[in-house]
Coordinates of C-alpha atoms in Angstrom, one line a residue:
M1 CA -18.8 -11.3 -3.4
D2 CA -16.9 -12.0 -6.6
A3 CA -13.5 -13.3 -6.1
L4 CA -12.0 -10.7 -8.9
F5 CA -13.8 -7.7 -7.6
E6 CA -12.6 -8.9 -3.9
F7 CA -9.0 -9.4 -5.6
L8 CA -9.0 -5.8 -7.6
C9 CA -10.7 -3.7 -4.6
R10 CA -7.5 -5.1 -2.8
M11 CA -5.3 -3.7 -5.1
G12 CA -7.1 -0.7 -5.5
D13 CA -7.5 0.3 -2.0
N14 CA -3.7 -0.8 -1.1
T15 CA -2.8 2.0 -3.7
L16 CA -5.9 4.5 -2.7
V17 CA -5.2 4.6 1.2
L18 CA -1.0 4.8 0.6
G19 CA -1.2 7.3 -2.0
H20 CA -3.7 9.7 0.5
R21 CA -1.3 8.8 3.3
V22 CA 2.0 10.2 1.1
S23 CA -0.1 12.9 0.0
E24 CA 0.0 14.4 3.9
W25 CA 3.5 15.6 3.2
C26 CA 2.7 17.8 0.3
G27 CA 3.9 21.0 1.8
T28 CA 5.5 19.8 4.5
G29 CA 8.6 17.5 3.4
P30 CA 12.0 18.1 4.8
V31 CA 13.5 19.4 2.2
L32 CA 12.1 20.5 -1.3
E33 CA 13.3 17.8 -3.1
E34 CA 11.6 15.1 -1.2
D35 CA 8.7 17.2 -1.2
I36 CA 8.2 16.9 -4.8
A37 CA 9.7 13.2 -4.4
L38 CA 6.7 12.0 -2.0
A39 CA 4.2 14.3 -4.2
N40 CA 5.0 12.3 -7.2
T41 CA 5.0 9.0 -5.9
A42 CA 1.0 9.7 -4.4
L43 CA 0.5 10.9 -7.9
D44 CA 1.7 7.7 -9.1
L45 CA -0.1 5.4 -6.8
I46 CA -3.7 7.4 -7.0
G47 CA -3.0 7.3 -10.7
Q48 CA -2.8 3.1 -10.2
T49 CA -5.7 3.2 -8.1
Q50 CA -8.1 4.8 -11.0
M51 CA -7.1 1.8 -13.1
W52 CA -7.5 -1.1 -10.6
L53 CA -10.7 0.1 -9.3
G54 CA -11.8 1.2 -12.8
L55 CA -11.3 -2.4 -13.6
A56 CA -13.3 -3.7 -10.6
G57 CA -16.1 -1.6 -11.5
D58 CA -16.3 -2.8 -14.7
V59 CA -16.1 -6.3 -13.5
E60 CA -18.8 -5.3 -11.1
G61 CA -21.3 -4.4 -13.5
K62 CA -23.5 -2.0 -11.4
G63 CA -22.9 1.0 -12.9
R64 CA -19.8 1.8 -9.9
S65 CA -16.9 4.0 -11.4
A66 CA -13.7 4.5 -9.6
D67 CA -14.6 7.5 -8.2
D68 CA -17.7 5.9 -6.5
L69 CA -15.8 3.2 -5.0
A70 CA -12.9 5.7 -3.8
M71 CA -15.2 8.3 -2.1
L72 CA -18.3 6.2 -1.5
R73 CA -17.6 3.2 0.5
D74 CA -17.2 3.3 4.0
A75 CA -14.1 2.2 6.1
W76 CA -15.8 -1.5 6.5
D77 CA -16.0 -1.9 2.7
F78 CA -12.6 -1.4 1.9
R79 CA -9.5 -4.2 1.3
N80 CA -6.2 -2.5 2.0
V81 CA -3.8 -4.0 4.1
L82 CA -3.0 -2.3 7.7
L83 CA 0.5 -1.4 6.9
V84 CA -0.8 1.3 4.3
E85 CA -3.1 3.1 6.2
Q86 CA -0.6 3.4 9.7
P87 CA 0.0 7.2 10.6
N88 CA 3.2 9.0 8.8
G89 CA 4.6 9.7 12.0
D90 CA 8.6 11.5 10.9
F91 CA 9.9 11.5 7.9
G92 CA 12.1 7.9 8.7
Q93 CA 8.7 6.3 9.6
T94 CA 7.1 7.3 6.3
M95 CA 10.2 6.0 4.3
M96 CA 9.9 2.8 6.3
R97 CA 6.3 1.6 5.7
Q98 CA 7.1 2.9 2.0
C99 CA 9.6 0.4 2.1
L100 CA 8.1 -2.5 3.2
F101 CA 5.6 -1.8 1.3
D102 CA 7.1 -1.4 -2.2
L103 CA 9.2 -4.5 -1.8
W104 CA 6.1 -6.7 -1.9
H105 CA 3.8 -4.3 -4.1
E106 CA 7.4 -4.7 -6.8
A107 CA 7.2 -8.7 -6.1
Q108 CA 3.4 -8.4 -6.8
L109 CA 3.5 -6.7 -10.0
A110 CA 6.1 -8.6 -11.3
A111 CA 4.0 -11.7 -10.7
L112 CA 0.5 -10.1 -12.3
S113 CA 2.8 -9.1 -15.5
T114 CA 2.1 -12.7 -16.3
S115 CA -1.6 -13.1 -15.5
T116 CA -3.9 -14.9 -17.2
D117 CA -6.6 -11.8 -17.3
P118 CA -4.6 -9.7 -20.0
R119 CA -6.8 -6.4 -18.3
I120 CA -4.7 -6.9 -15.2
A121 CA -1.0 -8.2 -16.7
A122 CA -1.6 -4.5 -18.6
I123 CA -2.0 -2.4 -15.5
A124 CA 0.5 -4.5 -13.6
Q125 CA 3.2 -4.0 -16.4
K126 CA 2.4 -0.3 -16.8
A127 CA 2.5 0.2 -13.2
A128 CA 5.4 -1.8 -12.4
K129 CA 7.5 0.6 -14.2
E130 CA 6.9 3.9 -11.5
V131 CA 7.1 0.9 -8.4
A132 CA 10.5 -0.1 -9.6
Y133 CA 11.4 3.6 -8.7
H134 CA 9.4 3.6 -5.7
A135 CA 11.1 1.0 -4.1
E136 CA 15.0 2.2 -5.4
R137 CA 14.3 5.5 -3.7
S138 CA 12.4 4.0 -0.4
A139 CA 15.9 1.3 -0.2
D140 CA 18.3 4.1 -0.5
L141 CA 16.8 6.3 2.2
V142 CA 16.5 3.5 4.6
I143 CA 19.9 2.2 4.1
R144 CA 21.3 6.3 4.0
L145 CA 19.2 6.8 7.4
G146 CA 19.6 3.6 9.6
D147 CA 23.2 4.1 8.2
G148 CA 23.2 7.3 9.3
T149 CA 23.4 9.6 12.6
E150 CA 23.1 7.8 15.8
E151 CA 19.8 9.9 16.1
S152 CA 18.5 8.6 12.3
H153 CA 19.6 5.0 13.2
G154 CA 17.5 5.2 16.1
R155 CA 14.4 6.7 14.9
M156 CA 14.9 3.9 12.1
Q157 CA 14.7 0.9 14.3
A158 CA 11.8 2.4 16.0
A159 CA 9.8 2.6 12.8
L160 CA 11.1 -0.9 12.0
D161 CA 10.1 -2.6 15.5
L162 CA 6.7 -0.4 14.9
L163 CA 5.5 -1.6 11.1
Y164 CA 7.6 -4.8 10.7
P165 CA 4.0 -6.8 12.7
Y166 CA 1.8 -5.4 9.6
V167 CA 4.0 -7.1 6.9
G168 CA 2.6 -10.5 7.5
E169 CA -0.8 -9.5 6.2
M170 CA 0.7 -8.9 2.6
F171 CA 1.4 -12.6 2.2
E172 CA -2.1 -14.0 3.9
S173 CA -4.0 -16.3 1.6
D174 CA -7.6 -16.8 1.8
A175 CA -10.4 -18.1 -0.5
V176 CA -10.2 -15.2 -2.7
D177 CA -6.4 -15.8 -3.3
A178 CA -6.4 -19.5 -3.9
A179 CA -9.5 -18.9 -6.5
M180 CA -7.6 -15.7 -8.4
A181 CA -4.0 -18.5 -8.0
E182 CA -6.3 -21.3 -9.3
A183 CA -7.4 -19.3 -12.4
G184 CA -3.5 -18.0 -13.0
I185 CA -4.5 -14.7 -12.1
A186 CA -2.8 -13.8 -9.6
P187 CA 0.0 -15.2 -7.3
D188 CA -0.9 -17.1 -3.9
P189 CA 0.4 -14.1 -1.8
A190 CA 2.3 -16.8 0.4
S191 CA 4.5 -17.8 -2.8
L192 CA 6.2 -14.1 -2.7
R193 CA 7.5 -14.4 0.9
P194 CA 10.4 -16.4 1.0
A195 CA 11.7 -13.9 -2.0
Y196 CA 10.6 -10.9 0.0
D197 CA 12.0 -12.3 3.6
S198 CA 15.2 -12.3 1.8
R199 CA 15.7 -9.2 0.3
L200 CA 14.4 -7.5 3.3
A201 CA 17.4 -8.9 5.6
A202 CA 19.8 -8.0 3.1
L203 CA 18.2 -4.5 2.9
M204 CA 18.6 -3.9 6.6
A205 CA 21.9 -5.5 7.0
E206 CA 22.9 -2.6 4.6
A207 CA 21.0 -0.4 6.9
T208 CA 22.4 -1.4 10.1
L209 CA 18.9 -2.7 11.3
T210 CA 17.8 -5.7 13.3
L211 CA 14.3 -7.3 12.5
P212 CA 12.4 -8.3 15.2
D213 CA 12.4 -12.0 16.1
S214 CA 8.7 -12.1 16.2
R215 CA 6.5 -12.8 13.1
F216 CA 3.2 -12.0 14.7
A217 CA 1.4 -10.3 12.2
H218 CA -1.4 -8.1 12.9
S219 CA -4.6 -8.6 10.1
G220 CA -8.0 -8.2 8.5
G221 CA -7.2 -5.2 6.7
R222 CA -7.5 -6.9 3.5
T223 CA -10.6 -9.1 4.4
G224 CA -12.4 -5.8 5.7
F225 CA -12.8 -7.4 9.1
R226 CA -10.6 -4.9 11.2
H227 CA -8.9 -1.9 10.1
S228 CA -7.2 0.0 12.6
E229 CA -9.1 2.9 13.8
H230 CA -6.6 5.3 11.6
L231 CA -8.9 4.3 8.4
G232 CA -11.8 5.9 9.3
H233 CA -10.2 9.5 10.0
L234 CA -8.1 9.4 6.8
L235 CA -11.7 8.4 5.2
T236 CA -12.7 11.7 6.5
Q237 CA -10.4 13.9 5.4
M238 CA -10.1 11.9 2.0
Q239 CA -13.9 11.7 1.1
W240 CA -15.4 14.9 2.9
L241 CA -15.9 16.8 -0.4
Q242 CA -17.3 14.0 -2.5
R243 CA -19.7 13.3 0.6
A244 CA -20.2 17.0 0.9
Y245 CA -21.0 17.7 -3.0
P246 CA -22.4 14.8 -4.2
G247 CA -21.1 14.0 -8.0
A248 CA -18.1 16.2 -7.8
T249 CA -15.2 14.5 -10.1
W250 CA -11.8 13.7 -9.4

């Protein structure tokens, strides 16, 4: 498979799956303001998906659109990291997942903004403005909830303990990443880890939360080798309309 197509699917699948997960809060947010903020975050991510997967379809050259790639692939064809397909849990767990992803996403887009591929640089520069807001908001909520009541602190620590083992996959490198780095299209994911770790440690200290000692990382999502059981259920909900009524557009 073409490395550039694979890379673009990884970017688009991350935003698509997380966007769908966040959209599940629509109408059920803890307060009206948060409900609206979550819906806007989901819309931003889905909008970014259309750009990444639209470009992926162009690069592939087989006539598949962003809609086709989003709605007509099976779970084993998706290239998102396992973190984004994890269930929402409570509001704190959702915010922790968002924060862990946003910090990586912000660094990734900053690096892609100087990509040698002008199409990728343009998408990254546009998405970076939205993601900067996402990262600021999720970090603020993690701090407020972590350093909040005994109840909120306990829930945020539990969320961190649950989700931190999914962080490492975002920084794994393989042949696709090597090809992208060699061409100057995208950074080596591992090169982003030191700054991420430093920023996350400072944030968690402010939130009075303790990072797990273990650096064990679940993996298999970004290569499609092994997704969690949650992705299939998510795709069943997300794709059923297109599967039931082929040709519907979004």
